[in-house]
Amino acid sequence: MQPDAAPPLLSVRGVTKFYEGILGCRDVSFDLWPGEVLGVVGESGSGKTTLLHCISARLEPTAGTVEYMTRHDGPADIYRISEPVRRLLMRTDWGFVHQNPREGLRMGVSAGANIGERLMAVGARHYGNIRRTATDWLDKVEMETGRMDDLPSTFSGGMQQRLQIARNLVTAPRIVFMDEPTGGLDVSVQARLLDLLRGLVSDLELAAVVVTHDLAVARLLSHRLLVMRRGEVVETGLTDQVLDDPQHPYSQLLVSSVIHP
Amino acid sequence: MATTGATSGPDAAAPAAEGYNFAYLDEQTKRMIRRAILKAVAIPGYQVPFGSREMPLPFGWGTGGIQVTASIIGPGDTLKVIDQGADDTVNAVSIRKFFARTAGVATTDRTEAATIVQTRHRIPETPLGAGQILVYQVPIPEPLRWLEPRETETRKMHALEEYGPMHVRLYEDIAHFGHIATSYDYPVRVNGRYLMRPSPIPKFDNPKMDRSPALQLFGAGREKRIYAIPPHTEVRSLDFEDHPFEIQQWDDVCAFCGSGDSFLDEIVTDDRGGRMFVCSDTDYCGKRREAGHTGAATQTDEPGEA
């Protein structure tokens, strides 16, 4: 699938998470290479979001390891490295796009400040430069730069989601974790957002893990798919392969459940 | 610094009130607070938790400052208390009377005569010298509270020096007003390490904290925190490279003493738009008038009515 020469950016091995005896996900392993988009699909409660939190340093798994290829120090287990380093990675190398933009945005400050926050967090102290970068990013996510000083609460859901994406990408991360990035948006807005995401991912050579229950989103965005059910991965493969020729009975059921208008 | 002899000295200066320990607090409590103060001085700007006691005034009226003062004051000390720069406002008068009665210490209005100055919202204009202690009353000690409501998280941010997001507030000011409009409680970095809230003093007073020869102690009674700036410690106000820190300026001078370099309060004098500016530091203003300085309101005859 991938040339063996390039090491994976993220290497997940046997990740298992129990919530006090209740299964979140069990024994999930995969590799993610630079520039690759991995889709995680499955029904509600199948452990998609648990997995996403486990691999993005937000929730320590009960068992298993998550190794990240750092820029300078080689692969590192994200739960074994020191907390300052991990938090720095979370602010710089990784991005996290929440399903609900309210969780990922600072609702009390303007759109420009939301984008600038990550820059200031890594040491930017020149107002003019921060503002210029924020303007560029608003432009990249197709928002009017005139609304830069407005509060996110005055934006529509689609705009909030785009703002959240800009806020995450401003520090040029290498991996973005997305939890249902198009959930709760209507179809035309969804289509524009997907188009934007696809463009950004390929322009910036981002690696991404996209959790979604929407197979159309998965087909558009991701190169590879992981099908989950009851906390376990039941099928993996190239997106087209899994969606057009599903092997596991559950994948077949999932694919056949999609309603075509 | 006359903290000596405070171990037990109820009869040292014959306090007016009977039945209280010297300076109201019991000795064990004072020891606990002194330990917190020592730790705070050792780690400039770090907020040290302490067991805040009930005081005979409500939280929010200066219980933190009063407890700090009570545990450092000795019979030989001279106390000055100011509220918004003035010695004669209710809070200042009450706290001064409280210590005069429970500790029997001398009190004063004159900044240079005081060994301990307890303050709310101002730093005296007269520069403080070595051996003097400035005690601040602090309502909310945590500078990161507005952006992070969780205490566990703010402590972690302090521990890891994650102070970048603090600039978001200054960014917002510039984006909306064209300049940094935060005018009081302006965040500072102490000794290049801890981010600190200087209590609601105007940013006009921030430069006075920098490398001050006096010891500065901060007490937050309701929030149960003590922090400190030891003498001669660097205190830097946050800013942007292209929007440096600036203090307030006035077009007017004090109407009583003509001072152009002190913090001025605006006073509305009638209902026809009349107003005047006077020094907020009453002691400083009075001293200048004694020295013969006059302002617009005092040049004619009598000081104007406020």
PDB file of C-alpha atoms in Angstrom, chain B residues 252 255-256 265-278 296-297 303-306:
ATOM      1  CA  ASP B 252      -5.536  67.921  32.933  1.00  0.00           C
ATOM      2  CA  ALA B 255      -7.262  70.806  40.600  1.00  0.00           C
ATOM      3  CA  PHE B 256      -5.948  70.979  44.188  1.00  0.00           C
ATOM      4  CA  ASP B 265      -9.751  60.847  39.632  1.00  0.00           C
ATOM      5  CA  GLU B 266     -12.476  62.580  37.667  1.00  0.00           C
ATOM      6  CA  ILE B 267     -15.083  64.240  39.878  1.00  0.00           C
ATOM      7  CA  VAL B 268     -18.405  65.509  38.558  1.00  0.00           C
ATOM      8  CA  THR B 269     -19.093  68.799  40.312  1.00  0.00           C
ATOM      9  CA  ASP B 270     -22.534  69.808  39.061  1.00  0.00           C
ATOM     10  CA  ASP B 271     -25.263  68.766  36.640  1.00  0.00           C
ATOM     11  CA  ARG B 272     -24.130  71.114  33.881  1.00  0.00           C
ATOM     12  CA  GLY B 273     -21.143  69.109  32.741  1.00  0.00           C
ATOM     13  CA  GLY B 274     -18.752  70.590  35.297  1.00  0.00           C
ATOM     14  CA  ARG B 275     -15.952  68.275  36.318  1.00  0.00           C
ATOM     15  CA  MET B 276     -12.505  68.393  37.761  1.00  0.00           C
ATOM     16  CA  PHE B 277      -9.555  66.097  38.168  1.00  0.00           C
ATOM     17  CA  VAL B 278      -7.927  65.513  41.538  1.00  0.00           C
ATOM     18  CA  ALA B 296      -7.140  75.514  39.529  1.00  0.00           C
ATOM     19  CA  ALA B 297      -9.532  75.014  42.464  1.00  0.00           C
ATOM     20  CA  PRO B 303     -10.492  74.193  48.000  1.00  0.00           C
ATOM     21  CA  GLY B 304     -13.459  73.324  45.816  1.00  0.00           C
ATOM     22  CA  GLU B 305     -16.314  71.247  47.172  1.00  0.00           C
ATOM     23  CA  ALA B 306     -16.513  67.740  45.764  1.00  0.00           C
TER      24      ALA B 306
END
